[in-house]
């Protein structure tokens, strides 16, 4: 059995004419590493779809250009930071080429998983990474106005859906020439699972619902398809994207 198995899906959803989300799943060094990237583009006619595509492309390239099997955790953490910073610079510079692209941007959440269970992940914006051990745990904190209000005790988590500024983010790829992503590290145990998702999913489906969908199957492909359908059933009006990863361990 492979040490990790992953599947992902991106869906235009019920309320959009264009899918501005992009996802990427890559294995490197004969399955030593899994690389997972999810971006939720913003800007509509300013080409959020292009922003997310560029961010995925440059983040992936930055990781693969420098990645090697002997890197230590601190080196992998620095690599993830540089990859997201490079993606930001490329999207921002591209946006400066024409007024048609000015203001385009994208969220990003990316993970680099090694076969010994080391997970290095980074994000900017409100796309999220959840862990399941087996209970759901949110591993990222949104860079958003809503999260800032929650942190200040001015907003309850259960009231975010009706918060007028719920779609405003405070950090993203392409927002400016310099952007500081949040980078973190943790260790996975065999049987742990991961879910990368855009707000088209987590913005409409409560954690308990996501947990139930994940519990219904141990197949990442079935999970990703069921999560998309569940978001549609919850009348998500946004693009919906997710990546599900099962970690089995390198002794599997």
Backbone as JSON, one array per atom type, in Angstrom:
{
  "sequence": "XXXXXXXXXXXXXXXXXXXXXXXXXXXXXXXXXXXXXXXXXXXXXXXXXXXXXXXXXXXXXXXXXXXXXXXXXXXXXXXXXXXXXXXXXXXXXXXXXXXXXXXXXXXXXXXXXXXXXXXXXXXXXXXXXXXXXXXXXXXXXXXXXXXXXXXXXXXXXXXXXXXXXXXXXXXXXXXXXXXXXXXXXXXXXXXXXXXXXXXXXXXXXXXXXXXXXXXXXXXXXXXXXXXXXXXXXXXXXXXXXXXXXXXXXXXX",
  "N": [[0.84, -1.2, 0.0], [0.47, 2.26, -0.76], [2.13, 4.99, 0.91], [0.74, 7.35, 1.22], [-2.45, 8.36, 0.04], [-4.28, 10.23, -2.27], [-6.86, 12.44, -3.45], [-8.64, 14.8, -5.46], [-11.0, 17.42, -6.25], [-12.59, 19.91, -8.24], [-15.23, 22.18, -8.6], [-17.52, 24.14, -10.46], [-19.88, 25.06, -9.29], [-23.13, 26.33, -8.14], [-23.7, 29.03, -8.56], [-21.95, 30.49, -10.19], [-20.37, 31.61, -13.23], [-17.9, 30.95, -14.0], [-15.13, 28.95, -13.09], [-13.0, 29.81, -10.67], [-11.24, 28.55, -9.03], [-8.3, 26.55, -8.42], [-6.54, 23.46, -8.34], [-3.91, 21.22, -7.29], [-2.18, 18.15, -7.31], [0.64, 16.37, -6.58], [3.18, 13.9, -6.75], [6.49, 13.29, -5.56], [9.88, 12.19, -5.97], [9.53, 9.34, -6.15], [7.25, 8.89, -4.56], [8.07, 9.72, -2.07], [7.42, 12.25, -1.24], [4.36, 14.07, -1.05], [2.69, 16.63, -2.71], [0.43, 19.2, -2.29], [-1.82, 21.58, -3.42], [-4.1, 24.23, -3.21], [-6.04, 26.76, -4.56], [-8.09, 29.65, -4.43], [-9.35, 31.76, -6.55], [-9.75, 35.32, -6.92], [-11.52, 38.18, -8.06], [-13.06, 38.09, -10.34], [-13.96, 39.56, -13.27], [-11.45, 40.57, -13.33], [-9.84, 38.44, -13.6], [-9.56, 36.26, -11.68], [-9.43, 33.54, -12.02], [-7.14, 33.18, -13.54], [-5.25, 34.14, -11.77], [-5.32, 32.19, -9.71], [-4.52, 29.94, -11.14], [-1.92, 30.69, -11.93], [-0.72, 30.99, -9.41], [-0.79, 28.38, -8.36], [0.83, 27.13, -10.27], [3.37, 28.44, -10.0], [3.96, 28.09, -7.28], [4.11, 25.29, -7.14], [6.24, 24.83, -8.93], [8.33, 26.19, -7.62], [8.63, 24.66, -5.32], [9.31, 22.08, -6.36], [11.66, 22.64, -7.73], [13.6, 22.97, -5.78], [13.34, 20.95, -3.93], [14.5, 18.09, -2.12], [15.29, 14.69, -1.1], [16.65, 14.66, 1.35], [16.19, 16.83, 2.94], [15.8, 18.76, 5.93], [13.31, 19.47, 8.52], [13.26, 22.26, 9.06], [14.36, 23.26, 6.74], [12.47, 22.46, 4.85], [10.33, 23.94, 5.74], [11.25, 26.55, 5.24], [11.4, 26.32, 2.49], [8.69, 26.04, 1.78], [7.74, 28.53, 2.6], [9.16, 30.22, 0.85], [8.16, 29.32, -1.58], [5.45, 30.11, -1.55], [5.81, 32.84, -1.29], [7.16, 33.39, -3.7], [5.13, 32.72, -5.51], [3.31, 34.72, -4.9], [4.74, 37.04, -5.69], [4.97, 36.62, -8.46], [2.28, 36.57, -9.34], [1.49, 39.13, -8.57], [3.26, 40.73, -10.08], [2.48, 40.0, -12.65], [-0.08, 41.05, -12.68], [0.45, 43.72, -12.86], [0.93, 44.22, -15.47], [-1.2, 44.96, -17.06], [-4.13, 47.02, -16.97], [-6.36, 45.49, -17.02], [-5.93, 43.33, -15.43], [-5.36, 44.31, -12.95], [-5.71, 44.11, -9.52], [-6.37, 41.46, -9.38], [-6.31, 38.38, -7.58], [-5.61, 35.68, -5.26], [-6.49, 33.19, -2.86], [-4.49, 30.82, -1.02], [-3.7, 27.53, -0.05], [-1.38, 25.21, 0.95], [0.31, 22.07, 1.07], [3.03, 20.02, 2.08], [3.83, 16.82, 2.25], [5.67, 14.3, 3.81], [6.92, 10.91, 3.58], [7.4, 9.93, 6.11], [5.55, 11.1, 7.69], [5.87, 13.77, 8.28], [4.52, 16.92, 7.99], [4.45, 19.9, 6.28], [3.0, 22.99, 6.01], [1.35, 25.79, 4.45], [-0.39, 28.95, 4.2], [-2.48, 31.57, 2.82], [-5.08, 33.77, 3.19], [-8.51, 32.6, 3.13], [-8.89, 29.94, 2.45], [-8.79, 26.6, 3.61], [-7.06, 24.18, 5.73], [-7.83, 21.11, 7.09], [-7.39, 18.67, 9.64], [-7.83, 15.19, 10.42], [-8.15, 13.06, 13.08], [-9.25, 10.74, 14.58], [-11.09, 12.84, 14.6], [-12.31, 16.0, 13.43], [-10.13, 18.76, 12.94], [-9.25, 22.08, 12.75], [-6.55, 23.25, 11.01], [-5.52, 25.58, 10.0], [-5.77, 29.15, 10.37], [-8.06, 31.52, 9.33], [-7.14, 34.28, 7.27], [-8.81, 36.86, 7.53], [-11.41, 39.38, 7.7], [-13.6, 38.59, 9.21], [-12.46, 36.59, 10.87], [-10.7, 38.17, 12.33], [-12.52, 39.71, 13.79], [-13.67, 37.66, 15.29], [-11.45, 36.87, 16.81], [-11.19, 39.11, 18.4], [-13.35, 38.92, 19.99], [-15.71, 39.96, 19.07], [-17.41, 38.74, 17.37], [-19.24, 35.77, 16.88], [-18.41, 32.41, 16.02], [-20.53, 30.95, 14.93], [-22.05, 32.92, 13.8], [-20.9, 33.87, 11.53], [-21.83, 33.33, 8.95], [-23.82, 35.17, 8.44], [-22.56, 37.56, 8.65], [-21.84, 40.75, 7.46], [-19.35, 41.36, 6.3], [-18.16, 38.99, 5.65], [-16.85, 37.92, 3.45], [-14.5, 39.28, 3.1], [-11.05, 39.28, 2.88], [-7.85, 39.44, 4.51], [-5.32, 38.92, 3.73], [-3.6, 37.72, 0.91], [-2.51, 35.97, -2.08], [-1.0, 38.02, -4.43], [-1.88, 40.45, -3.46], [-0.11, 42.48, -2.9], [3.34, 43.64, -3.43], [4.84, 42.34, -1.51], [4.17, 39.67, 0.65], [3.29, 37.95, 3.56], [3.13, 34.7, 4.2], [1.45, 32.3, 6.33], [3.14, 29.75, 7.92], [3.42, 26.38, 8.96], [4.18, 23.39, 10.89], [3.63, 19.92, 11.41], [3.33, 16.57, 12.76], [2.13, 13.63, 11.28], [0.26, 10.69, 12.06], [-0.04, 7.2, 11.16], [-3.12, 6.58, 9.58], [-4.15, 9.09, 9.98], [-5.83, 11.87, 8.41], [-6.25, 14.37, 5.82], [-7.79, 17.43, 4.8], [-7.97, 19.73, 2.35], [-9.55, 22.74, 1.5], [-11.71, 25.07, -0.23], [-13.62, 28.1, 0.44], [-16.06, 27.7, -0.66], [-16.84, 25.25, 0.15], [-16.28, 24.97, 3.05], [-17.51, 27.27, 3.86], [-20.23, 26.9, 3.8], [-20.84, 24.4, 4.8], [-21.11, 23.03, 7.95], [-18.6, 22.04, 10.4], [-19.32, 19.61, 11.6], [-20.88, 18.39, 9.67], [-19.05, 18.07, 7.59], [-17.34, 16.3, 8.91], [-19.03, 14.03, 9.12], [-19.31, 13.33, 6.42], [-16.69, 12.65, 5.77], [-16.36, 10.48, 7.48], [-17.96, 8.61, 6.31], [-16.69, 7.23, 4.32], [-13.54, 5.73, 3.47], [-12.19, 6.29, 1.24], [-10.42, 8.57, -0.62], [-11.22, 9.63, -3.12], [-13.97, 9.1, -3.23], [-14.68, 10.58, -0.96], [-14.02, 13.24, -1.75], [-15.76, 13.67, -3.89], [-18.21, 13.35, -2.59], [-18.11, 15.43, -0.73], [-18.16, 17.69, -2.39], [-20.73, 17.36, -3.52], [-22.26, 17.55, -1.21], [-21.82, 20.23, -0.47], [-23.07, 21.47, -2.63], [-25.67, 20.59, -2.15], [-26.13, 22.04, 0.12], [-26.55, 24.43, -0.97], [-24.42, 26.02, -1.91], [-23.11, 28.89, -3.39], [-20.77, 29.45, -4.5], [-17.6, 28.7, -6.18], [-16.38, 25.37, -5.66], [-13.96, 23.5, -4.08], [-11.77, 20.79, -3.24], [-9.27, 18.77, -1.61], [-8.47, 15.57, -0.6], [-6.54, 13.68, 1.62], [-5.16, 10.63, 2.59], [-3.11, 9.35, 5.09], [-0.98, 6.67, 5.38], [1.45, 5.83, 6.3], [4.97, 4.99, 6.12], [5.53, 2.36, 6.5], [3.49, 0.93, 5.59]],
  "CA": [[0.0, 0.0, 0.0], [1.19, 3.52, -0.78], [2.14, 5.61, 2.23], [-0.38, 8.26, 1.24], [-3.34, 8.32, -1.12], [-4.96, 11.53, -2.32], [-7.73, 12.74, -4.59], [-9.21, 16.14, -5.36], [-11.99, 17.79, -7.25], [-12.99, 21.32, -8.26], [-16.54, 22.28, -9.23], [-17.91, 25.52, -10.68], [-20.92, 25.4, -8.33], [-24.45, 26.71, -8.62], [-23.93, 30.45, -8.77], [-20.87, 31.15, -10.92], [-20.21, 31.29, -14.65], [-16.5, 30.61, -14.2], [-14.46, 28.35, -11.94], [-11.76, 30.53, -10.37], [-10.41, 27.71, -8.17], [-7.33, 25.65, -9.05], [-5.95, 22.5, -7.41], [-2.78, 20.45, -7.81], [-1.72, 17.03, -6.51], [1.86, 15.89, -7.21], [4.1, 13.09, -5.96], [7.88, 13.52, -5.94], [10.88, 11.23, -5.48], [8.93, 8.0, -6.05], [6.29, 8.82, -3.47], [8.61, 10.19, -0.79], [6.67, 13.45, -0.91], [3.14, 14.46, -1.72], [2.53, 18.08, -2.74], [-0.98, 19.5, -2.48], [-2.02, 23.03, -3.48], [-5.46, 24.64, -3.55], [-6.17, 28.22, -4.65], [-9.42, 30.18, -4.7], [-9.09, 33.04, -7.19], [-10.67, 36.43, -6.67], [-11.4, 39.29, -9.0], [-14.08, 38.03, -11.39], [-13.48, 40.01, -14.57], [-10.03, 40.84, -13.19], [-9.18, 37.17, -13.87], [-9.22, 35.45, -10.52], [-9.09, 32.2, -12.48], [-5.75, 33.21, -13.96], [-4.45, 34.3, -10.55], [-5.21, 30.9, -9.02], [-3.72, 29.06, -11.99], [-0.53, 31.12, -11.83], [-0.23, 30.71, -8.05], [-0.53, 26.94, -8.29], [1.97, 26.8, -11.14], [4.64, 28.93, -9.47], [4.22, 27.44, -6.0], [4.57, 23.92, -7.44], [7.57, 24.9, -9.54], [9.29, 26.6, -6.6], [8.89, 23.5, -4.45], [9.98, 20.99, -7.07], [13.0, 23.06, -8.15], [14.55, 22.93, -4.66], [13.07, 19.82, -3.05], [15.31, 16.87, -2.21], [14.87, 13.75, -0.04], [17.41, 14.76, 2.59], [15.94, 18.12, 3.6], [15.28, 18.74, 7.3], [12.04, 20.17, 8.69], [13.43, 23.71, 8.95], [14.59, 23.55, 5.33], [11.19, 22.32, 4.18], [9.53, 25.09, 6.15], [11.76, 27.68, 4.47], [11.02, 26.07, 1.1], [7.27, 26.37, 1.64], [7.63, 29.99, 2.71], [9.67, 30.81, -0.39], [7.26, 28.95, -2.67], [4.27, 30.97, -1.5], [6.27, 34.2, -1.57], [7.4, 33.46, -5.14], [3.82, 32.73, -6.17], [2.76, 36.06, -4.7], [5.46, 37.99, -6.52], [4.66, 36.38, -9.86], [0.91, 37.01, -9.6], [1.46, 40.59, -8.45], [3.95, 41.3, -11.23], [1.64, 39.77, -13.83], [-1.22, 41.97, -12.6], [0.88, 45.07, -13.2], [1.14, 44.33, -16.91], [-2.36, 45.54, -17.73], [-5.21, 47.42, -16.07], [-7.38, 44.43, -17.04], [-5.61, 42.35, -14.39], [-5.11, 44.98, -11.68], [-6.64, 43.71, -8.47], [-6.61, 40.02, -9.3], [-5.6, 37.73, -6.48], [-6.09, 34.33, -4.93], [-6.07, 32.54, -1.63], [-3.71, 29.61, -1.26], [-3.34, 26.63, 1.05], [-0.5, 24.22, 0.34], [0.91, 21.13, 2.0], [4.12, 19.15, 1.63], [3.76, 15.68, 3.17], [6.74, 13.33, 3.6], [6.45, 9.57, 3.87], [7.52, 9.63, 7.54], [4.47, 11.78, 8.38], [6.14, 15.2, 8.46], [3.68, 17.79, 7.17], [4.74, 21.33, 6.28], [1.9, 23.61, 5.28], [1.29, 27.24, 4.48], [-1.6, 29.49, 3.6], [-2.8, 32.99, 2.84], [-6.49, 33.89, 2.85], [-9.47, 31.82, 3.91], [-8.93, 28.52, 2.13], [-8.41, 25.95, 4.86], [-6.6, 22.81, 5.88], [-8.33, 20.4, 8.26], [-6.86, 17.35, 9.94], [-8.79, 14.24, 11.02], [-7.29, 12.14, 13.84], [-10.04, 10.95, 13.38], [-11.99, 13.98, 14.7], [-11.91, 17.15, 12.63], [-9.37, 19.82, 13.59], [-8.86, 23.12, 11.8], [-5.12, 23.47, 11.15], [-5.21, 26.94, 9.57], [-6.66, 30.22, 10.82], [-8.33, 32.41, 8.2], [-6.71, 35.68, 7.19], [-10.05, 37.49, 7.1], [-12.02, 40.34, 8.62], [-14.44, 37.83, 10.13], [-11.61, 35.96, 11.87], [-10.21, 39.23, 13.21], [-13.62, 40.03, 14.71], [-13.78, 36.52, 16.21], [-10.31, 36.94, 17.73], [-11.42, 40.23, 19.31], [-14.56, 38.66, 20.76], [-16.8, 40.79, 18.54], [-18.23, 37.93, 16.48], [-19.24, 34.35, 17.19], [-18.19, 31.56, 14.86], [-21.82, 30.55, 14.34], [-22.7, 34.07, 13.15], [-20.11, 34.32, 10.38], [-22.6, 33.2, 7.71], [-24.65, 36.36, 8.23], [-21.71, 38.73, 8.87], [-21.78, 41.48, 6.19], [-18.0, 41.41, 5.74], [-17.64, 37.63, 5.76], [-16.04, 37.56, 2.28], [-13.31, 40.13, 3.03], [-9.84, 38.65, 3.41], [-6.83, 40.41, 4.88], [-4.03, 38.5, 3.17], [-3.77, 36.79, -0.2], [-1.54, 36.02, -3.16], [-1.26, 39.09, -5.4], [-2.39, 41.66, -2.83], [0.94, 43.49, -2.95], [4.63, 43.06, -3.81], [5.32, 41.48, -0.43], [3.1, 39.02, 1.38], [3.84, 37.01, 4.53], [2.25, 33.56, 4.44], [1.58, 31.58, 7.59], [3.74, 28.43, 7.69], [3.44, 25.56, 10.17], [4.67, 22.01, 10.76], [3.14, 18.95, 12.37], [3.61, 15.18, 12.41], [0.96, 12.78, 11.13], [0.35, 9.28, 12.41], [-0.81, 6.36, 10.24], [-4.56, 6.69, 9.79], [-4.56, 10.49, 9.93], [-6.32, 12.31, 7.1], [-6.2, 15.81, 5.61], [-8.74, 18.02, 3.86], [-7.75, 21.1, 1.89], [-10.81, 23.14, 0.88], [-12.04, 26.48, -0.43], [-14.78, 28.49, 1.25], [-17.28, 27.17, -1.27], [-17.19, 24.09, 0.97], [-16.35, 25.22, 4.5], [-18.37, 28.42, 4.13], [-21.64, 26.51, 3.88], [-20.99, 23.12, 5.5], [-20.52, 23.02, 9.3], [-17.58, 21.02, 10.64], [-19.96, 18.33, 11.91], [-21.32, 17.81, 8.4], [-17.82, 17.63, 6.92], [-16.91, 15.09, 9.63], [-19.9, 12.92, 8.73], [-18.98, 12.93, 5.05], [-15.39, 11.97, 5.82], [-16.54, 9.21, 8.19], [-18.77, 7.69, 5.51], [-15.84, 6.47, 3.41], [-12.1, 5.87, 3.63], [-11.66, 6.47, -0.11], [-10.34, 10.0, -0.88], [-12.0, 10.01, -4.29], [-15.37, 9.14, -2.81], [-14.82, 11.7, -0.05], [-14.0, 14.52, -2.47], [-17.01, 13.78, -4.65], [-19.32, 13.52, -1.65], [-18.01, 16.77, -0.15], [-18.66, 18.63, -3.4], [-22.18, 17.21, -3.61], [-22.85, 18.08, 0.02], [-21.81, 21.7, -0.57], [-24.15, 21.81, -3.58], [-26.93, 20.37, -1.44], [-26.26, 23.15, 1.07], [-26.81, 25.61, -1.81], [-23.24, 26.86, -2.1], [-23.16, 29.71, -4.6], [-19.37, 29.72, -4.87], [-16.83, 27.55, -6.64], [-16.15, 24.43, -4.57], [-12.79, 22.66, -4.35], [-11.22, 20.08, -2.08], [-8.29, 17.69, -1.77], [-8.48, 14.68, 0.56], [-5.32, 12.87, 1.69], [-5.05, 9.61, 3.65], [-1.73, 8.99, 5.39], [-0.89, 5.3, 5.86], [2.76, 5.57, 6.9], [5.91, 4.38, 5.18], [5.63, 0.92, 6.74], [2.22, 0.31, 5.16]],
  "C": [[0.87, 1.25, 0.0], [1.1, 4.2, 0.58], [1.12, 6.74, 2.34], [-1.14, 8.19, -0.08], [-4.15, 9.59, -1.11], [-5.83, 11.62, -3.57], [-8.31, 14.13, -4.38], [-10.21, 16.39, -6.47], [-12.31, 19.27, -7.11], [-14.24, 21.45, -9.11], [-16.94, 23.74, -9.34], [-19.01, 25.98, -9.72], [-22.19, 25.94, -8.98], [-24.57, 28.16, -9.06], [-22.89, 31.19, -9.57], [-20.84, 30.72, -12.39], [-18.8, 30.8, -14.96], [-15.94, 29.99, -12.94], [-13.12, 29.05, -11.75], [-10.86, 29.77, -9.41], [-9.43, 26.89, -9.01], [-6.78, 24.72, -7.98], [-4.82, 21.75, -8.09], [-2.41, 19.36, -6.82], [-0.53, 16.42, -7.24], [2.61, 14.99, -6.24], [5.51, 13.31, -6.48], [8.78, 12.49, -5.29], [10.23, 9.89, -5.15], [8.03, 7.86, -4.83], [6.84, 9.2, -2.12], [7.84, 11.4, -0.3], [5.36, 13.5, -1.68], [3.02, 15.97, -1.61], [1.08, 18.39, -3.12], [-1.19, 21.01, -2.4], [-3.45, 23.3, -3.92], [-5.53, 26.16, -3.49], [-7.6, 28.6, -5.04], [-9.25, 31.6, -5.23], [-10.17, 34.07, -6.9], [-10.47, 37.49, -7.74], [-12.39, 39.25, -10.13], [-13.5, 38.44, -12.73], [-12.01, 40.42, -14.53], [-9.2, 39.56, -13.27], [-8.66, 36.48, -12.62], [-8.84, 34.03, -10.91], [-7.63, 32.12, -12.9], [-4.83, 33.35, -12.75], [-4.25, 32.97, -9.85], [-4.37, 29.92, -9.83], [-2.24, 29.4, -11.89], [0.05, 30.77, -10.47], [0.09, 29.23, -7.88], [0.73, 26.58, -9.07], [3.3, 27.21, -10.5], [4.96, 28.34, -8.11], [4.74, 26.02, -6.23], [5.99, 23.93, -7.99], [8.64, 25.25, -8.5], [9.64, 25.46, -5.67], [9.71, 22.44, -5.16], [11.4, 21.36, -7.48], [14.03, 22.87, -7.04], [14.42, 21.69, -3.78], [14.07, 18.69, -3.24], [15.0, 15.99, -1.0], [15.55, 13.92, 1.3], [17.14, 16.04, 3.37], [15.35, 17.92, 4.99], [14.02, 19.59, 7.39], [12.19, 21.67, 8.5], [13.67, 24.12, 7.5], [13.3, 23.45, 4.53], [10.26, 23.48, 4.51], [9.96, 26.34, 5.36], [11.38, 27.54, 2.99], [9.56, 26.42, 0.86], [7.05, 27.88, 1.69], [8.05, 30.65, 1.4], [8.74, 30.51, -1.56], [6.03, 29.86, -2.7], [4.64, 32.42, -1.76], [6.54, 34.39, -3.06], [6.09, 33.53, -5.91], [3.19, 34.12, -6.06], [3.43, 37.08, -5.62], [5.1, 37.83, -8.0], [3.25, 36.85, -10.21], [0.83, 38.53, -9.55], [2.11, 41.25, -9.66], [3.13, 41.14, -12.5], [0.49, 40.77, -13.85], [-0.84, 43.39, -12.99], [1.03, 45.28, -14.71], [0.0, 45.04, -17.62], [-3.42, 45.92, -16.71], [-6.3, 46.36, -16.01], [-7.17, 43.44, -15.9], [-5.38, 42.98, -13.02], [-6.16, 44.59, -10.65], [-6.92, 42.23, -8.41], [-5.78, 39.43, -8.17], [-6.18, 36.36, -6.22], [-5.67, 33.95, -3.52], [-5.17, 31.37, -2.0], [-3.61, 28.83, 0.04], [-2.57, 25.48, 0.41], [0.12, 23.34, 1.41], [1.98, 20.3, 1.33], [4.22, 18.03, 2.65], [4.84, 14.67, 2.82], [6.29, 11.96, 4.08], [6.64, 9.15, 5.33], [6.46, 10.37, 8.37], [4.71, 13.26, 8.63], [5.29, 15.99, 7.47], [4.1, 19.23, 7.37], [3.66, 21.99, 5.45], [1.9, 25.12, 5.44], [0.01, 27.73, 3.84], [-1.61, 31.01, 3.65], [-4.25, 33.11, 2.38], [-7.36, 32.99, 3.69], [-9.72, 30.42, 3.37], [-8.27, 27.78, 3.29], [-7.79, 24.57, 4.68], [-7.16, 22.26, 7.18], [-7.57, 19.09, 8.41], [-7.94, 16.5, 10.59], [-7.97, 13.16, 11.71], [-8.02, 11.2, 14.81], [-11.0, 12.14, 13.45], [-11.43, 15.19, 13.96], [-11.19, 18.19, 13.5], [-8.95, 20.82, 12.52], [-7.39, 23.46, 12.03], [-4.69, 24.87, 10.73], [-6.21, 27.91, 10.18], [-6.82, 31.22, 9.68], [-7.66, 33.77, 8.37], [-7.92, 36.45, 6.65], [-10.54, 38.48, 8.14], [-12.87, 39.6, 9.65], [-13.61, 37.19, 11.23], [-11.04, 36.98, 12.84], [-11.27, 39.63, 14.22], [-13.8, 38.92, 15.74], [-12.68, 36.59, 17.26], [-10.48, 38.04, 18.77], [-12.67, 40.05, 20.17], [-15.76, 39.45, 20.3], [-17.75, 40.01, 17.64], [-18.12, 36.48, 16.91], [-19.08, 33.55, 15.9], [-19.5, 31.22, 14.16], [-22.54, 31.68, 13.62], [-21.97, 34.54, 11.91], [-20.93, 34.31, 9.1], [-23.44, 34.43, 7.41], [-23.86, 37.66, 8.45], [-21.52, 39.46, 7.55], [-20.41, 41.47, 5.51], [-17.34, 40.03, 5.71], [-16.72, 37.26, 4.6], [-14.76, 38.39, 2.16], [-12.11, 39.4, 3.65], [-8.77, 39.71, 3.62], [-5.45, 40.08, 4.33], [-4.29, 37.54, 2.03], [-2.6, 36.91, -1.16], [-1.94, 37.12, -4.13], [-1.71, 40.39, -4.79], [-1.39, 42.8, -2.9], [2.26, 42.85, -3.29], [5.22, 42.14, -2.76], [4.13, 40.93, 0.35], [3.73, 37.99, 2.31], [2.86, 35.87, 4.75], [2.45, 33.0, 5.84], [2.06, 30.16, 7.28], [3.74, 27.66, 9.01], [3.88, 24.14, 9.84], [3.97, 21.15, 11.79], [3.48, 17.55, 11.88], [2.31, 14.4, 12.34], [1.28, 11.36, 11.56], [-0.42, 8.46, 11.38], [-2.3, 6.38, 10.59], [-5.06, 8.12, 9.8], [-4.95, 10.87, 8.5], [-6.27, 13.83, 7.04], [-7.29, 16.22, 4.62], [-8.34, 19.46, 3.59], [-9.05, 21.54, 1.2], [-10.95, 24.65, 0.76], [-13.3, 26.8, 0.36], [-16.1, 28.14, 0.59], [-17.76, 25.92, -0.57], [-17.35, 24.48, 2.43], [-17.24, 26.41, 4.86], [-19.84, 28.08, 4.26], [-21.85, 25.24, 4.69], [-20.34, 23.2, 6.89], [-19.51, 21.89, 9.45], [-18.2, 19.65, 10.89], [-20.42, 17.62, 10.64], [-20.12, 17.28, 7.63], [-17.31, 16.34, 7.57], [-17.73, 13.88, 9.21], [-19.58, 12.41, 7.34], [-17.66, 12.17, 5.03], [-15.5, 10.6, 6.47], [-17.24, 8.15, 7.33], [-17.94, 6.83, 4.57], [-14.38, 6.72, 3.75], [-11.41, 6.05, 2.28], [-11.62, 7.97, -0.42], [-11.14, 10.46, -2.1], [-13.48, 10.1, -3.94], [-15.63, 10.31, -1.86], [-14.93, 13.02, -0.8], [-15.28, 14.72, -3.26], [-18.19, 14.03, -3.73], [-19.29, 14.91, -1.0], [-18.52, 17.83, -1.13], [-20.18, 18.58, -3.48], [-22.87, 17.76, -2.37], [-22.9, 19.6, 0.0], [-22.9, 22.18, -1.53], [-25.52, 21.65, -2.92], [-27.2, 21.46, -0.41], [-26.36, 24.5, 0.35], [-25.62, 26.57, -1.86], [-23.34, 27.59, -3.42], [-21.77, 29.99, -5.15], [-18.79, 28.51, -5.59], [-16.48, 26.67, -5.44], [-14.98, 23.53, -4.93], [-12.3, 21.99, -3.08], [-10.18, 19.06, -2.53], [-8.32, 16.88, -0.48], [-7.25, 13.78, 0.49], [-5.43, 11.9, 2.87], [-3.58, 9.27, 3.84], [-1.69, 7.6, 6.01], [0.43, 5.0, 6.56], [3.66, 4.82, 5.95], [6.18, 2.9, 5.45], [4.39, 0.17, 6.28], [2.47, -0.76, 4.12]]
}
